[in-house]
Amino acid sequence: MSALLDSLLGERAAPAALAGVRDAAIAALRDRGLPGPRDEAWKYTSLRALEQRRYVDGDCGARTRPVDVAFLPGPFAARLVFVNGLHREDLSAAGAVTGLAIERLGSRPDELAALLRSPPPADAFGELNAALALDGVRVRVAAGARIEAPVQIVHVGAPADGDVAWSLRVQVELGAGAQLRLVEHHVGSASNANLASIVTAYRLGAGARLELVQLQDAADGGTLVRRSDAMLEAEAALDLHTIEVGAQLARHDLVVGLAGRGARFRSRGVFALHGRQHVDTRLAVTHLARDTACDIAWRGVADQRSRGVFHGAITVAAGADGADAQLANKNLLLSAQAEIDTQPVLEIHADEVKAAHGATVGQLDERALFYLRSRGLPLDLARRVLVAAFCGAVLDGLEPALRAHVDALLAARLPQAEALA
């Protein structure tokens, strides 16, 4: 453990303004250590392999290194590209859009330090993020502004002379009545085994609406740890689509607080895993005010020796009467060696609540396979058609060009179903 932390936190140059935040985070992380098997939140995700790794500074040519990645199709109001956690002006593009302000914090260490001191609550990887971050961005939409074209934030993991560790902090703020479409794209340049930590906070003012797409297609050998923390005021709405197909080890903590009366959260997600991939999603939604609603539907597919973990927790706090909370998680195992662990949790402390939750883990329907084969489809194609339809059921609502890109990505990366032993 100490050798890993030494490689992560050792002699890394940082602006003087970040020194206090960095020193406090390093001290807390050394005292806490990385989560172990006795940590309930990490029960199904072991970090033993990670503890054997050694990392170099993420600023190893990241500002100038050529990258070979395919960006998502436009048009867009702004595209912000970060390579190993550092902003790349040459790969980014942003025009003047009324009501949209983008602040890049890499050259403003005082403001970056203030952002790093802000919540979410401290945990090991939150502290690691604060210790390593050298860059950040704040996206603001003015009250009442409606940004028509989406904003893209692209996180690129690029190879270097060794495996690199990097962090980034992002804040997205929507004023009252504002509207924004935001696409977060995680992509790997070549095959690398980087360790990335990204913390993003979303703050939605009264009546604001955010359509958020998180597309995770990181490098096959990489480790990606994310925290997404959203707080919604009265009548605000967050519509989220999450697609997880990349990285060797991916962990995503998604925390949503419905703080204002009538706030709405809708989440659709899918993970499709193969080989020895391990993806762990931990979603926690808290209803804090009256007449709030959440509608969560996630699907998972795993083949070969991959493992998926989904923890979906909904809490209805005292006083949050009139809440409507729905969670459903359905999963497919396509190999006898694959594993999916799902934990739906519902905790209610209020009256007059409508709530339901459930989870399933199963195999492809043999009757549906028989039907497709009776129509002339070969067995392998019939299996792929069923798996694609299973995943596609939670992708409705995506913008057509983006949906076409996601469909093509899933078609290329969907696990191959094999007969179970």
Short mmCIF file of C-alpha atoms in Angstrom, two decimals, residues 110-366:
data_model
loop_
_atom_site.label_atom_id
_atom_site.label_comp_id
_atom_site.label_asym_id
_atom_site.label_seq_id
_atom_site.Cartn_x
_atom_site.Cartn_y
_atom_site.Cartn_z
CA ASP A 110 -6.50 29.90 -6.48
CA GLU A 111 -9.94 29.15 -7.94
CA LEU A 112 -9.00 25.52 -8.55
CA ALA A 113 -7.96 25.22 -4.90
CA ALA A 114 -11.33 26.62 -3.81
CA LEU A 115 -13.12 24.10 -6.01
CA LEU A 116 -11.05 21.23 -4.61
CA ARG A 117 -12.05 22.22 -1.08
CA SER A 118 -15.74 21.98 -1.89
CA PRO A 119 -17.85 18.82 -1.34
CA PRO A 120 -18.42 15.91 -2.10
CA PRO A 121 -17.64 14.36 1.31
CA ALA A 122 -14.19 12.98 1.82
CA ASP A 123 -13.36 9.42 0.88
CA ALA A 124 -10.14 7.79 -0.31
CA PHE A 125 -10.56 8.55 -3.99
CA GLY A 126 -11.99 12.01 -3.30
CA GLU A 127 -8.82 12.74 -1.38
CA LEU A 128 -6.72 11.25 -4.18
CA ASN A 129 -8.53 13.50 -6.63
CA ALA A 130 -7.74 16.59 -4.55
CA ALA A 131 -4.11 15.51 -4.14
CA LEU A 132 -3.44 14.96 -7.86
CA ALA A 133 -5.62 17.52 -9.65
CA LEU A 134 -3.75 20.14 -11.63
CA ASP A 135 -6.66 21.29 -13.76
CA GLY A 136 -10.39 21.80 -13.63
CA VAL A 137 -13.30 23.43 -15.40
CA ARG A 138 -16.46 25.24 -14.37
CA VAL A 139 -19.42 25.35 -16.76
CA ARG A 140 -22.12 27.90 -15.95
CA VAL A 141 -25.46 28.54 -17.63
CA ALA A 142 -27.15 31.82 -16.76
CA ALA A 143 -30.65 31.88 -15.30
CA GLY A 144 -33.26 31.48 -18.02
CA ALA A 145 -30.70 30.67 -20.74
CA ARG A 146 -31.39 27.80 -23.11
CA ILE A 147 -28.27 26.37 -24.76
CA GLU A 148 -29.46 24.62 -27.92
CA ALA A 149 -26.33 22.70 -28.99
CA PRO A 150 -24.69 20.33 -26.49
CA VAL A 151 -21.48 20.97 -24.60
CA GLN A 152 -18.95 18.14 -24.84
CA ILE A 153 -16.33 17.37 -22.19
CA VAL A 154 -13.86 14.78 -23.47
CA HIS A 155 -11.53 12.95 -21.08
CA VAL A 156 -8.68 11.26 -22.95
CA GLY A 157 -6.34 8.76 -21.35
CA ALA A 158 -3.15 8.82 -23.39
CA PRO A 159 -0.08 6.56 -23.17
CA ALA A 160 3.16 7.96 -21.78
CA ASP A 161 6.60 6.63 -20.85
CA GLY A 162 4.91 4.73 -18.03
CA ASP A 163 1.46 4.25 -16.58
CA VAL A 164 0.26 7.65 -15.38
CA ALA A 165 -2.12 8.77 -12.63
CA TRP A 166 -4.18 11.91 -13.09
CA SER A 167 -7.20 13.71 -11.64
CA LEU A 168 -9.64 16.37 -12.73
CA ARG A 169 -12.35 18.39 -11.01
CA VAL A 170 -15.45 19.62 -12.89
CA GLN A 171 -18.37 21.78 -11.76
CA VAL A 172 -21.56 22.37 -13.76
CA GLU A 173 -23.99 25.07 -12.57
CA LEU A 174 -27.39 25.85 -14.08
CA GLY A 175 -29.22 28.96 -12.97
CA ALA A 176 -32.96 29.07 -12.38
CA GLY A 177 -34.89 27.99 -15.46
CA ALA A 178 -31.72 27.26 -17.48
CA GLN A 179 -31.44 24.36 -19.94
CA LEU A 180 -28.34 22.49 -21.09
CA ARG A 181 -27.37 19.29 -22.87
CA LEU A 182 -24.02 17.94 -21.72
CA VAL A 183 -22.07 14.98 -23.09
CA GLU A 184 -19.16 13.52 -21.10
CA HIS A 185 -16.99 11.23 -23.19
CA HIS A 186 -14.31 9.04 -21.61
CA VAL A 187 -12.01 7.58 -24.23
CA GLY A 188 -8.59 5.94 -24.33
CA SER A 189 -5.85 6.67 -26.80
CA ALA A 190 -4.20 3.33 -27.55
CA SER A 191 -3.94 0.68 -24.86
CA ASN A 192 -2.69 2.14 -21.59
CA ALA A 193 -3.06 1.28 -17.92
CA ASN A 194 -3.57 4.78 -16.54
CA LEU A 195 -5.34 5.55 -13.27
CA ALA A 196 -7.87 8.38 -13.63
CA SER A 197 -9.94 10.08 -10.93
CA ILE A 198 -12.71 12.51 -11.93
CA VAL A 199 -15.06 14.31 -9.55
CA THR A 200 -17.96 16.25 -11.07
CA ALA A 201 -20.57 18.34 -9.24
CA TYR A 202 -23.86 19.36 -10.86
CA ARG A 203 -25.94 22.14 -9.33
CA LEU A 204 -29.39 22.77 -10.82
CA GLY A 205 -31.30 25.87 -9.82
CA ALA A 206 -35.08 26.05 -9.54
CA GLY A 207 -36.78 24.90 -12.72
CA ALA A 208 -33.46 24.11 -14.49
CA ARG A 209 -33.17 21.15 -16.85
CA LEU A 210 -30.01 19.18 -17.60
CA GLU A 211 -29.84 16.39 -20.19
CA LEU A 212 -26.64 14.51 -19.39
CA VAL A 213 -24.99 11.69 -21.33
CA GLN A 214 -21.99 9.87 -19.85
CA LEU A 215 -20.26 7.63 -22.39
CA GLN A 216 -17.44 5.61 -20.83
CA ASP A 217 -15.21 3.97 -23.45
CA ALA A 218 -11.84 4.25 -21.70
CA ALA A 219 -8.75 2.26 -22.69
CA ASP A 220 -9.05 -1.47 -22.08
CA GLY A 221 -6.21 -1.58 -19.55
CA GLY A 222 -7.12 1.56 -17.62
CA THR A 223 -8.61 2.20 -14.18
CA LEU A 224 -11.27 4.92 -14.01
CA VAL A 225 -12.79 6.10 -10.72
CA ARG A 226 -15.55 8.71 -10.93
CA ARG A 227 -17.90 10.51 -8.61
CA SER A 228 -20.91 12.40 -9.96
CA ASP A 229 -22.67 14.53 -7.34
CA ALA A 230 -25.94 16.27 -8.31
CA MET A 231 -28.18 18.58 -6.28
CA LEU A 232 -31.55 19.66 -7.67
CA GLU A 233 -33.65 22.59 -6.45
CA ALA A 234 -37.43 22.99 -6.79
CA GLU A 235 -38.91 21.73 -10.08
CA ALA A 236 -35.44 21.03 -11.51
CA ALA A 237 -35.00 17.98 -13.76
CA LEU A 238 -31.96 15.82 -14.49
CA ASP A 239 -32.24 13.31 -17.36
CA LEU A 240 -29.22 10.99 -17.37
CA HIS A 241 -28.02 8.33 -19.80
CA THR A 242 -24.91 6.33 -18.80
CA ILE A 243 -23.11 3.84 -21.05
CA GLU A 244 -20.22 1.79 -19.63
CA VAL A 245 -18.19 -0.33 -22.06
CA GLY A 246 -14.52 0.56 -21.45
CA ALA A 247 -11.72 0.29 -18.85
CA GLN A 248 -10.32 -2.76 -17.11
CA LEU A 249 -11.61 -1.48 -13.76
CA ALA A 250 -14.28 1.22 -13.56
CA ARG A 251 -15.98 2.55 -10.45
CA HIS A 252 -18.71 5.21 -10.58
CA ASP A 253 -20.37 6.71 -7.52
CA LEU A 254 -23.47 8.62 -8.61
CA VAL A 255 -25.09 10.64 -5.80
CA VAL A 256 -28.28 12.65 -6.37
CA GLY A 257 -30.09 14.89 -3.91
CA LEU A 258 -33.65 15.98 -4.74
CA ALA A 259 -33.56 19.02 -2.49
CA GLY A 260 -36.42 21.12 -3.85
CA ARG A 261 -40.14 20.41 -4.11
CA GLY A 262 -41.06 18.77 -7.40
CA ALA A 263 -37.47 17.92 -8.42
CA ARG A 264 -37.20 15.06 -10.95
CA PHE A 265 -34.42 12.58 -11.72
CA ARG A 266 -34.56 10.09 -14.59
CA SER A 267 -31.69 7.65 -15.12
CA ARG A 268 -31.11 5.11 -17.89
CA GLY A 269 -27.90 3.09 -17.90
CA VAL A 270 -26.25 0.06 -19.45
CA PHE A 271 -22.94 -1.76 -19.04
CA ALA A 272 -21.66 -4.33 -21.53
CA LEU A 273 -18.57 -6.20 -20.34
CA HIS A 274 -16.23 -8.81 -21.74
CA GLY A 275 -12.87 -10.42 -20.97
CA ARG A 276 -11.90 -9.64 -17.38
CA GLN A 277 -13.50 -6.21 -17.17
CA HIS A 278 -14.89 -5.10 -13.81
CA VAL A 279 -17.42 -2.26 -13.65
CA ASP A 280 -18.94 -1.13 -10.34
CA THR A 281 -21.76 1.43 -10.27
CA ARG A 282 -23.03 2.74 -6.95
CA LEU A 283 -26.09 4.94 -7.31
CA ALA A 284 -27.66 6.74 -4.33
CA VAL A 285 -30.72 8.99 -4.62
CA THR A 286 -32.15 10.89 -1.66
CA HIS A 287 -35.61 12.49 -1.72
CA LEU A 288 -35.32 15.50 0.56
CA ALA A 289 -38.45 17.49 -0.36
CA ARG A 290 -42.12 16.93 -1.09
CA ASP A 291 -43.45 15.62 -4.42
CA THR A 292 -40.06 14.63 -5.81
CA ALA A 293 -39.63 11.73 -8.24
CA CYS A 294 -36.94 9.39 -9.53
CA ASP A 295 -37.23 6.81 -12.29
CA ILE A 296 -34.19 4.53 -12.62
CA ALA A 297 -33.74 1.71 -15.13
CA TRP A 298 -30.35 0.07 -15.68
CA ARG A 299 -29.31 -3.00 -17.64
CA GLY A 300 -26.12 -5.04 -17.57
CA VAL A 301 -24.52 -7.69 -19.78
CA ALA A 302 -21.41 -9.72 -18.95
CA ASP A 303 -19.59 -12.52 -20.73
CA GLN A 304 -16.33 -14.47 -20.41
CA ARG A 305 -14.85 -13.75 -16.94
CA SER A 306 -16.11 -10.18 -16.54
CA ARG A 307 -17.94 -8.87 -13.50
CA GLY A 308 -20.57 -6.17 -13.13
CA VAL A 309 -21.71 -4.61 -9.86
CA PHE A 310 -24.77 -2.39 -9.46
CA HIS A 311 -25.87 -0.89 -6.15
CA GLY A 312 -29.01 1.21 -6.45
CA ALA A 313 -30.18 2.89 -3.24
CA ILE A 314 -33.17 5.20 -2.84
CA THR A 315 -33.82 7.02 0.44
CA VAL A 316 -37.01 8.97 1.11
CA ALA A 317 -36.21 11.30 3.98
CA ALA A 318 -38.63 12.36 6.67
CA GLY A 319 -40.91 15.08 5.34
CA ALA A 320 -40.51 14.06 1.67
CA ASP A 321 -44.18 13.09 1.39
CA GLY A 322 -45.59 12.55 -2.08
CA ALA A 323 -42.32 11.09 -3.35
CA ASP A 324 -42.46 8.70 -6.32
CA ALA A 325 -39.43 6.39 -6.46
CA GLN A 326 -38.93 3.63 -9.03
CA LEU A 327 -35.84 1.48 -9.61
CA ALA A 328 -35.40 -1.52 -11.90
CA ASN A 329 -32.18 -3.36 -12.75
CA LYS A 330 -32.10 -6.23 -15.26
CA ASN A 331 -29.00 -8.21 -16.18
CA LEU A 332 -27.85 -10.92 -18.59
CA LEU A 333 -25.08 -13.45 -17.98
CA LEU A 334 -23.65 -14.80 -21.22
CA SER A 335 -20.99 -17.07 -19.73
CA ALA A 336 -20.79 -19.53 -16.86
CA GLN A 337 -17.71 -17.64 -15.60
CA ALA A 338 -19.26 -14.14 -15.70
CA GLU A 339 -20.74 -12.56 -12.58
CA ILE A 340 -23.18 -9.74 -11.88
CA ASP A 341 -23.97 -8.56 -8.35
CA THR A 342 -27.00 -6.31 -7.96
CA GLN A 343 -28.28 -4.66 -4.79
CA PRO A 344 -31.51 -2.65 -4.93
CA VAL A 345 -32.14 -0.78 -1.67
CA LEU A 346 -35.20 1.22 -0.63
CA GLU A 347 -35.40 3.16 2.65
CA ILE A 348 -38.52 5.17 3.47
CA HIS A 349 -38.98 7.63 6.35
CA ALA A 350 -42.07 9.46 5.08
CA ASP A 351 -45.78 8.82 4.55
CA GLU A 352 -47.81 8.95 1.35
CA VAL A 353 -44.99 7.56 -0.76
CA LYS A 354 -45.17 5.59 -3.99
CA ALA A 355 -42.10 3.36 -4.36
CA ALA A 356 -40.95 0.15 -6.01
CA HIS A 357 -37.63 -1.53 -6.67
CA GLY A 358 -36.43 -4.80 -8.16
CA ALA A 359 -33.55 -6.59 -9.83
CA THR A 360 -33.07 -9.69 -11.98
CA VAL A 361 -30.09 -11.67 -13.23
CA GLY A 362 -30.74 -14.25 -15.95
CA GLN A 363 -29.83 -15.70 -19.32
CA LEU A 364 -31.08 -15.24 -22.87
CA ASP A 365 -34.63 -16.43 -23.42
CA GLU A 366 -34.44 -19.77 -25.21
#
